[in-house]
Amino acid sequence: MKYDFKKIEKKWQKEWAKGEYKLWHASDGSKKPKQYVLDMFPYPSGEGLHVGHVEGYTASDIYSRFLRMNGYNVLHPMGWDAFGLPAENYAIKKKIHPSIVVKNNVKNFTRQLKSLGFSYDWQREINTTDPDYYKWTQWIFLQLFKKGLAYEAEIPVNWCPNDKTVLANEEVIDGGCERCGTKVERKKLKQWILKITAYADRLLADLDGLDWPERVKEMQRNWIGRSEGALLKFPITCNRPYSGALEIFTTRPDTIAGVTYMVVAPEHPLIAELGEHIENLSEVKKYIEKAKNKSDRERQENKEKTGIALKGVKAVNPWNKKETPIWVSDYVLMNYGTGAIMAVPQHDERDREFAEKFKLPIIDEPLLPNEEVIKKVGGQKKINYKLRDWIFSRQRYWGEPIPIIKCPTCGNVGVPEADLPVTLPKVKNYEPTGEAESPLAGIAKWVKVKCPQCGEWAKRETNTMPQWAGSCWYYLRYLDPSSRESLVVGSKEKHWMPVDLYLGGIEHAVLHLLYARFWHKVLFDIGAVSTKEPFMKLVNQGLILGPDGHKMSKSKGNVVNPDEMIEQFGADSLRLYEMFMGPLEDAKPWDPRGIVGLFRFLQRVNSLSVVGVTISSAIERALHQTIKKVTEDIKEFHFNTAISALMVLSNKMESLNPEFVKLLFPFAPHLAQELWSRMGNKTFLDEEPWPTWDEKMIQEDEFELIIQVNGKMRDKFMASRGISQAEAEKSALAREAVKKWIPDGQPKKAVFVKDRLINFII
RNA sequence: GCUGGGGUGGCGAAACGGCAGACGCACUAGCCUUAGGAGCUAGCGCCCGCAAGGGCAUGUGGGUUCAAGUCCCACCCCCAGCACCA
């Protein structure tokens, strides 16, 4: 029979769609054990689904179908992370409202996902740009505001001149904008900031309990960057009366005797404070000016140390009362520790480099116990983090409005919860202003509002939230997508949380995954959720590279379009190929011919007779072995070897059997369901139990006994299971091929591995 | 530099310390055919050989073991992330 994949796939997709995909509804009241299998939801771009999406979504679909057949109540939802720059930029270019752009893209993505047969619970579909959804994103912001975890401050921020908005530290990659690569500028602006640093210790400590890839945990650990040390004060002396001290942070108080100079960051307040006490103030100011003009990227590119000494000012080492000079250098950063260090060139590479360049002494002094130093000099223990607070406001249109009202008398006032959502008004012009405000600032009618506290005229906050806001909590909304009284009803949250499996790309390791953990912990603290962590197990699918081995990109012209693959070979072949390419987590290049092999496999399976012939015991044994192999492989996400096991079995089979069809189902659901129906079954495979194997059936009564001489394989013969060493030796030594290697038939020694091999040593 | 992950045929890859290369792609030969670029069968690591057979092979060099791709030590190379964080 011809493998008419188009007809088969269309037919079953239509069947599955009945009752709004009833087959895949997750029930809140089920007695079955629950499993929450979550995909990282896509940004619905104009380009449509990428083969990388297909990879991750196929993997989670296989796993979900497997769990359902094993008696689990599975929640496997899908939605849209639809706020963000691309829709807005497209809107600016084409003069179409972003919401229309998003609507069209969502339609296309939905069509594509359905054409791949993914078993989502479509009743729980969510969209972060839906006011009923972002009402709760705003609600969470208000809770952060109430707890003092959202605050406004004027600080130096990363500004992308191309996207005309500020960026979080996590969004700056190698000094460039995460999105467009444009060199980021430093600007001092008043911004909304989330106090993620208040959770640094918990975000770090709770990583240990997570079943996540080690590299992701390590990336988060590095990003949080905890270091234990101490704050120590060095009194300052100069030629005029002065009573200040320079406070430094160090992880090595034990090296204090080796201090030969001090360094402060160019932005350090000490310089302004000392003012005229500094004899060479004008030169110092010149250096500081030069350092300020350097971007972060320039500072990183050129690591040649620069600096200038503060003349007429000294610091006193509190340990040995020695006077040491104070320098200004941009290798010390103002936003870490205290912005000042004690320099120990003997023990620190950077200090050594600086000392060598400026001919400062390098002395070798004995190390002292940390505790003793801290105690004697009156210092205090301190833990520092590299993690910075999250700069949260954006000067763009297409995002959630920050629900704050700025009142001239009351200051920043949260929008009353009853007034949520603060909906995004329609504007004529989405163009960013290029200033510290979003295009919303231009809508006087929307901006003007009465202060909820004093009733006087006030203004709305016109900045919007960053792209990451909506994805910080979406996994909770799936549990209760239409709830009006809370972001998620407690009983539903308790039933489903935490997410058992979270599948997605590694690119979110220190962005989405860190932000979401932070929000989740805040929600935990206010009692809105019952678990400390949102995602128990994380699996990252590896990147699918273009046929040229490079990352797929439009400019390189190496992008593979899933729609074309489905058109040519069908969804089942595409699913199977992407799973067969290699280990799920590895990066792997697309082989344009590769999919053919999987198509051939399905074609062969399709042509097998549905009328069962009596199966031989050899095939029955192979079947049991395959059930075991595929079951274990799916549990470990080894889909490539599971598919290969199915191929091996199918190459032996003369006709279809129900177990094989069930094993195939999670991987190639359309064809498997078609075969199931051809075999005379009226049920859906989703509702069928997963096949089981009998360990006794797997055991073969004969095996190939390997004969080695000095560890090299020389011969083999069929032996019955359980053969004794004496019997094995006798039979082996009698063989011609063995006699050739052991002419006297007298090996020095024989190592016998039961039911496997015998190794003669001569 | 630090951290994590890797180096196995022409390619993607398999391999509880026990026959290295399963499965698939490509390739070769043959078959079928309504001559379809997506059919079927067989072969296919490298070297010597008509063959039988033998030798060599899992980045490099050592080690442990009856036996090492797998365990231990040192080194080289590749990929990813972070990187003047005191």
Coordinates of C-alpha atoms in Angstrom, one line a residue, chain A residues 190-584:
Chain A
K190 CA 15.8 57.1 36.2
Q191 CA 14.6 53.5 35.9
W192 CA 12.4 51.0 37.5
I193 CA 14.5 48.3 39.1
L194 CA 13.7 44.9 40.7
K195 CA 15.6 43.9 43.7
I196 CA 16.7 40.4 42.5
T197 CA 19.8 40.8 44.6
A198 CA 17.7 40.3 47.7
Y199 CA 17.1 36.8 46.5
A200 CA 20.7 36.1 45.5
D201 CA 21.5 33.7 48.3
R202 CA 18.3 31.7 47.8
L203 CA 18.6 31.6 44.0
L204 CA 22.0 30.2 44.5
A205 CA 21.3 27.7 47.3
D206 CA 18.2 26.2 45.8
L207 CA 20.0 25.3 42.5
D208 CA 21.4 22.3 44.3
G209 CA 18.1 20.6 44.6
L210 CA 17.2 20.9 40.9
D211 CA 17.5 18.2 38.2
W212 CA 19.0 20.6 35.7
P213 CA 21.9 20.2 33.3
E214 CA 25.1 21.0 35.2
R215 CA 26.2 23.7 32.7
V216 CA 23.0 25.7 33.3
K217 CA 23.3 25.5 37.0
E218 CA 26.9 26.5 36.7
M219 CA 26.0 29.5 34.4
Q220 CA 23.6 30.7 37.0
R221 CA 26.1 30.2 39.8
N222 CA 28.7 32.2 37.9
W223 CA 26.2 34.9 37.1
I224 CA 25.1 35.2 40.8
G225 CA 28.8 35.1 41.6
R226 CA 28.9 34.7 45.4
S227 CA 32.1 35.4 47.2
E228 CA 32.9 35.4 50.9
G229 CA 35.2 38.0 52.3
A230 CA 35.4 41.0 54.7
L231 CA 35.0 44.7 54.7
L232 CA 38.1 46.4 56.2
K233 CA 38.7 50.1 56.9
F234 CA 42.0 51.9 56.0
P235 CA 42.2 55.3 57.7
I236 CA 43.3 58.1 55.5
T237 CA 45.9 60.7 56.3
C238 CA 46.9 63.8 54.4
N239 CA 48.7 67.1 55.1
R240 CA 45.6 68.7 56.4
P241 CA 43.3 67.5 59.1
Y242 CA 41.0 64.7 57.8
S243 CA 39.2 61.9 59.6
G244 CA 37.9 59.7 56.8
A245 CA 38.7 56.1 56.1
L246 CA 38.7 54.0 52.9
E247 CA 36.6 50.9 53.1
I248 CA 37.5 48.0 50.9
F249 CA 36.2 44.5 50.2
T250 CA 38.6 41.5 50.1
T251 CA 38.2 37.8 50.0
R252 CA 41.8 37.5 51.3
P253 CA 42.2 39.3 54.6
D254 CA 45.0 36.9 55.3
T255 CA 47.2 38.7 52.8
I256 CA 46.9 42.1 54.5
A257 CA 50.5 42.3 55.4
G258 CA 51.4 42.2 51.7
V259 CA 49.4 45.3 50.8
T260 CA 51.7 47.9 49.0
Y261 CA 49.0 50.3 47.7
M262 CA 45.3 50.9 47.4
V263 CA 43.1 51.4 44.4
V264 CA 39.8 53.2 44.0
A265 CA 37.4 53.1 41.0
P266 CA 37.2 56.3 39.0
E267 CA 33.6 56.8 40.1
H268 CA 34.6 56.5 43.8
P269 CA 33.1 59.3 46.0
L270 CA 36.4 59.5 48.0
I271 CA 37.8 61.7 45.2
A272 CA 35.1 64.4 45.5
E273 CA 35.3 64.1 49.3
L274 CA 39.0 64.7 49.5
G275 CA 38.8 67.5 46.8
E276 CA 41.6 69.9 47.3
H277 CA 43.4 67.6 49.7
I278 CA 44.6 65.9 46.5
E279 CA 47.6 67.7 45.3
N280 CA 47.3 66.7 41.7
L281 CA 43.5 67.0 41.5
S282 CA 43.3 68.4 38.0
E283 CA 45.4 65.5 36.6
V284 CA 43.3 63.0 38.5
K285 CA 40.1 64.6 37.1
K286 CA 41.5 64.3 33.6
Y287 CA 42.1 60.6 34.1
I288 CA 38.6 60.0 35.5
E289 CA 37.1 61.9 32.6
K290 CA 39.0 59.6 30.1
A291 CA 38.0 56.5 32.0
K292 CA 34.3 57.5 32.0
N293 CA 34.3 58.0 28.3
K294 CA 35.4 54.4 27.7
S295 CA 32.6 52.0 27.1
D296 CA 32.5 48.7 28.9
R297 CA 33.5 47.0 25.7
E298 CA 36.6 49.2 25.3
R299 CA 37.6 48.6 28.9
Q300 CA 37.3 44.8 28.2
E301 CA 39.1 44.9 24.9
N302 CA 42.1 46.8 26.2
K303 CA 43.2 45.3 29.5
E304 CA 46.4 47.3 29.6
K305 CA 46.3 48.8 33.1
T306 CA 46.1 52.5 33.5
G307 CA 45.9 54.7 36.6
I308 CA 47.1 57.7 38.5
A309 CA 48.3 58.1 42.1
L310 CA 46.5 60.5 44.5
K311 CA 49.3 62.8 45.6
G312 CA 49.4 64.0 49.2
V313 CA 47.0 61.4 50.4
K314 CA 47.8 58.0 52.1
A315 CA 46.0 55.1 53.6
V316 CA 47.1 53.5 56.8
N317 CA 47.2 49.7 56.9
P318 CA 45.2 48.9 60.0
W319 CA 47.3 45.7 60.6
N320 CA 50.8 47.1 60.7
K321 CA 50.1 50.9 60.6
K322 CA 52.2 51.2 57.4
E323 CA 51.3 54.1 55.1
T324 CA 50.4 53.1 51.6
P325 CA 49.7 55.2 48.5
I326 CA 46.2 55.4 47.0
W327 CA 45.7 55.1 43.2
V328 CA 42.7 55.6 40.9
S329 CA 42.3 52.9 38.2
D330 CA 39.5 51.6 36.0
Y331 CA 40.5 48.0 36.7
V332 CA 38.5 48.5 39.9
L333 CA 34.8 48.6 39.3
M334 CA 32.5 50.9 41.3
N335 CA 29.6 48.5 41.2
Y336 CA 31.2 45.6 42.9
G337 CA 32.2 45.5 46.6
T338 CA 32.9 49.0 47.8
G339 CA 34.6 50.2 44.6
A340 CA 38.0 50.1 46.4
I341 CA 40.6 47.5 47.0
M342 CA 43.7 46.8 48.9
A343 CA 46.3 45.7 46.4
V344 CA 48.5 42.7 47.2
P345 CA 50.7 42.2 44.1
Q346 CA 52.3 39.1 45.7
H347 CA 49.0 37.2 45.6
D348 CA 46.9 38.8 42.9
E349 CA 47.7 38.7 39.2
R350 CA 46.0 42.0 38.4
D351 CA 47.6 43.8 41.3
R352 CA 50.9 42.4 40.2
E353 CA 50.5 43.6 36.6
F354 CA 49.6 47.0 37.9
A355 CA 52.5 47.1 40.3
E356 CA 55.0 46.1 37.7
K357 CA 53.8 48.7 35.3
F358 CA 53.9 51.6 37.9
K359 CA 57.0 50.3 39.7
L360 CA 55.2 49.7 43.0
P361 CA 56.7 47.4 45.5
I362 CA 55.9 43.7 45.6
I363 CA 56.5 42.2 49.0
D364 CA 56.3 38.7 50.3
E365 CA 54.8 38.6 53.8
P366 CA 53.6 35.7 55.8
L367 CA 49.9 34.8 55.6
L368 CA 47.8 35.3 58.7
P369 CA 44.6 33.6 59.8
N370 CA 41.6 35.4 58.2
E371 CA 39.7 35.5 61.4
E372 CA 42.5 37.0 63.4
V373 CA 43.0 39.8 60.8
I374 CA 39.3 40.7 60.7
K375 CA 39.1 40.8 64.5
K376 CA 42.2 42.8 65.1
V377 CA 41.5 45.5 62.5
G378 CA 37.8 45.8 63.4
G379 CA 36.6 44.6 60.1
Q380 CA 33.4 42.7 59.4
K381 CA 32.6 39.6 57.4
K382 CA 30.7 40.2 54.2
I383 CA 29.3 38.2 51.3
N384 CA 29.3 39.9 47.9
Y385 CA 27.5 39.0 44.7
K386 CA 28.2 39.8 41.1
L387 CA 24.4 39.8 40.5
R388 CA 23.0 43.2 40.0
D389 CA 19.4 44.4 40.4
W390 CA 17.2 43.9 37.4
I391 CA 16.6 47.1 35.3
F392 CA 13.0 46.6 34.5
S393 CA 11.6 49.5 32.5
R394 CA 11.7 49.8 28.8
Q395 CA 11.1 52.9 26.6
R396 CA 9.0 51.0 24.0
Y397 CA 5.3 50.7 23.2
W398 CA 4.7 47.0 22.9
G399 CA 4.9 45.8 26.5
E400 CA 2.9 45.7 29.7
P401 CA 2.3 49.2 31.1
I402 CA 4.0 49.5 34.5
P403 CA 1.0 50.0 36.9
I404 CA 2.2 53.1 38.7
I405 CA 0.9 56.6 39.0
K406 CA 3.3 59.4 39.6
C407 CA 1.8 62.0 41.9
P408 CA 3.5 65.3 42.6
T409 CA 2.6 65.1 46.3
C410 CA 2.4 61.3 47.1
G411 CA 5.3 60.2 44.8
N412 CA 5.0 56.8 43.2
V413 CA 1.6 55.2 43.9
G414 CA 0.6 51.7 42.8
V415 CA -2.6 51.5 40.7
P416 CA -5.3 50.0 42.9
E417 CA -5.7 46.3 42.2
A418 CA -9.4 46.9 41.3
D419 CA -8.3 49.1 38.4
L420 CA -6.2 46.5 36.8
P421 CA -5.4 45.9 34.0
V422 CA -3.9 49.1 32.9
T423 CA -4.5 48.5 29.3
L424 CA -2.2 49.5 26.6
P425 CA -3.8 52.3 24.7
K426 CA -3.9 52.5 20.9
V427 CA -1.4 55.0 19.6
K428 CA -0.9 56.4 16.1
N429 CA 2.9 56.2 16.3
Y430 CA 4.8 53.3 17.9
E431 CA 8.1 54.9 17.1
P432 CA 10.3 55.0 20.2
T433 CA 11.0 58.6 21.3
G434 CA 14.7 58.0 21.9
E435 CA 14.3 59.6 25.2
A436 CA 13.7 58.1 28.7
E437 CA 10.0 57.7 27.9
S438 CA 8.0 55.4 25.8
P439 CA 5.6 56.4 23.0
L440 CA 2.8 56.2 25.6
A441 CA 4.0 59.6 27.0
G442 CA 2.5 61.2 23.9
I443 CA -1.0 60.2 24.7
A444 CA -2.1 63.0 27.1
K445 CA -5.5 61.6 27.7
W446 CA -4.1 58.3 28.9
V447 CA -1.2 59.8 30.9
K448 CA -3.4 62.2 32.9
V449 CA -5.0 60.5 35.8
K450 CA -6.1 61.2 39.4
C451 CA -3.8 60.1 42.2
P452 CA -5.6 57.2 43.9
Q453 CA -4.2 58.4 47.3
C454 CA -4.8 62.2 47.3
G455 CA -7.2 62.6 44.4
E456 CA -5.1 65.3 42.8
W457 CA -4.1 65.2 39.1
A458 CA -1.1 63.0 38.5
K459 CA 0.5 61.1 35.6
R460 CA 0.8 57.5 34.6
E461 CA 4.2 55.8 34.4
T462 CA 4.8 55.6 30.6
N463 CA 7.6 53.0 30.6
T464 CA 6.6 49.4 29.8
M465 CA 7.9 46.1 31.1
P466 CA 10.6 44.1 29.4
Q467 CA 10.0 41.1 27.2
W468 CA 10.8 38.8 30.0
A469 CA 7.9 39.9 32.3
G470 CA 5.2 37.8 30.8
S471 CA 7.3 34.6 30.7
C472 CA 8.2 34.9 34.4
W473 CA 4.9 33.3 35.5
Y474 CA 3.1 31.9 32.4
Y475 CA 3.5 28.3 33.6
L476 CA 1.1 29.2 36.5
R477 CA -1.5 30.7 34.2
Y478 CA -1.9 27.4 32.2
L479 CA -3.2 25.8 35.4
D480 CA -6.1 28.2 35.5
P481 CA -6.1 30.2 32.3
S482 CA -9.4 32.1 32.8
S483 CA -9.4 32.8 36.5
R484 CA -10.6 36.3 37.2
E485 CA -10.1 36.4 41.0
S486 CA -6.5 35.4 41.2
L487 CA -3.6 34.6 39.0
V488 CA -4.1 30.9 39.8
V489 CA -6.6 29.3 42.1
G490 CA -4.7 27.7 45.0
S491 CA -6.1 24.2 44.7
K492 CA -5.1 24.0 41.0
E493 CA -1.7 25.4 41.8
K494 CA -1.2 22.7 44.5
H495 CA -2.4 20.0 42.2
W496 CA -0.1 20.7 39.3
M497 CA 3.0 22.4 40.6
P498 CA 5.9 22.1 40.2
V499 CA 6.6 21.6 36.5
D500 CA 8.0 18.1 36.2
L501 CA 9.7 18.6 32.9
Y502 CA 10.7 21.8 31.3
L503 CA 12.1 21.7 27.8
G504 CA 13.7 24.4 25.8
G505 CA 16.8 26.1 24.5
I506 CA 19.9 26.9 26.5
E507 CA 19.8 30.6 25.5
H508 CA 17.6 31.4 28.5
A509 CA 20.0 30.1 31.1
V510 CA 20.6 33.4 32.8
L511 CA 17.7 35.3 31.4
H512 CA 14.2 33.8 31.6
L513 CA 15.2 30.9 33.8
L514 CA 16.8 33.2 36.4
Y515 CA 14.0 35.8 36.3
A516 CA 11.3 33.2 36.5
R517 CA 12.9 31.6 39.6
F518 CA 13.1 35.1 41.2
W519 CA 9.4 35.9 40.6
H520 CA 8.4 32.4 41.7
K521 CA 10.3 32.9 45.0
V522 CA 8.5 36.2 45.6
L523 CA 5.2 34.5 44.9
F524 CA 6.1 31.8 47.3
D525 CA 6.9 34.4 50.0
I526 CA 3.5 36.0 49.6
G527 CA 1.7 32.6 49.6
A528 CA 0.6 32.7 46.0
V529 CA 2.4 29.4 45.2
S530 CA 3.3 26.4 47.3
T531 CA 6.7 25.4 45.9
K532 CA 10.1 27.1 46.3
E533 CA 11.1 26.3 42.7
P534 CA 9.0 26.3 39.5
F535 CA 10.9 23.8 37.3
M536 CA 12.1 20.5 38.8
K537 CA 13.7 19.0 35.7
L538 CA 15.2 20.9 32.8
V539 CA 16.2 19.5 29.5
N540 CA 17.8 21.7 26.8
Q541 CA 17.5 20.6 23.2
G542 CA 20.7 21.2 21.3
L543 CA 20.9 23.6 18.4
I544 CA 20.1 22.3 15.0
L545 CA 22.7 23.8 12.7
G546 CA 22.5 24.4 9.0
P547 CA 23.8 21.9 6.5
D548 CA 27.0 24.0 6.5
G549 CA 27.5 23.4 10.2
H550 CA 26.8 27.1 11.0
K551 CA 23.9 28.4 13.0
M552 CA 20.8 28.8 10.8
S553 CA 20.2 32.4 9.8
K554 CA 18.4 34.2 7.0
S555 CA 21.5 36.0 6.0
K556 CA 23.5 32.8 5.5
G557 CA 20.6 31.3 3.6
N558 CA 20.9 28.0 5.4
V559 CA 17.5 27.9 7.1
V560 CA 15.4 24.8 6.8
N561 CA 11.7 25.4 6.7
P562 CA 9.6 22.8 8.5
D563 CA 6.6 23.5 6.3
E564 CA 8.6 22.4 3.2
M565 CA 9.7 19.2 5.0
I566 CA 6.1 18.3 5.9
E567 CA 5.0 19.0 2.4
Q568 CA 7.7 16.7 1.0
F569 CA 7.9 13.9 3.5
G570 CA 5.1 14.4 6.1
A571 CA 5.1 15.4 9.7
D572 CA 5.9 12.0 11.0
S573 CA 9.1 11.8 8.9
L574 CA 10.1 15.2 10.1
R575 CA 9.5 14.4 13.8
L576 CA 11.3 11.1 13.5
Y577 CA 14.3 12.6 11.6
E578 CA 14.8 15.4 14.2
M579 CA 14.7 12.8 17.0
F580 CA 17.0 10.4 15.1
M581 CA 19.7 13.0 14.2
G582 CA 21.6 12.5 17.5
P583 CA 21.3 12.9 21.2
L584 CA 18.6 15.5 22.1

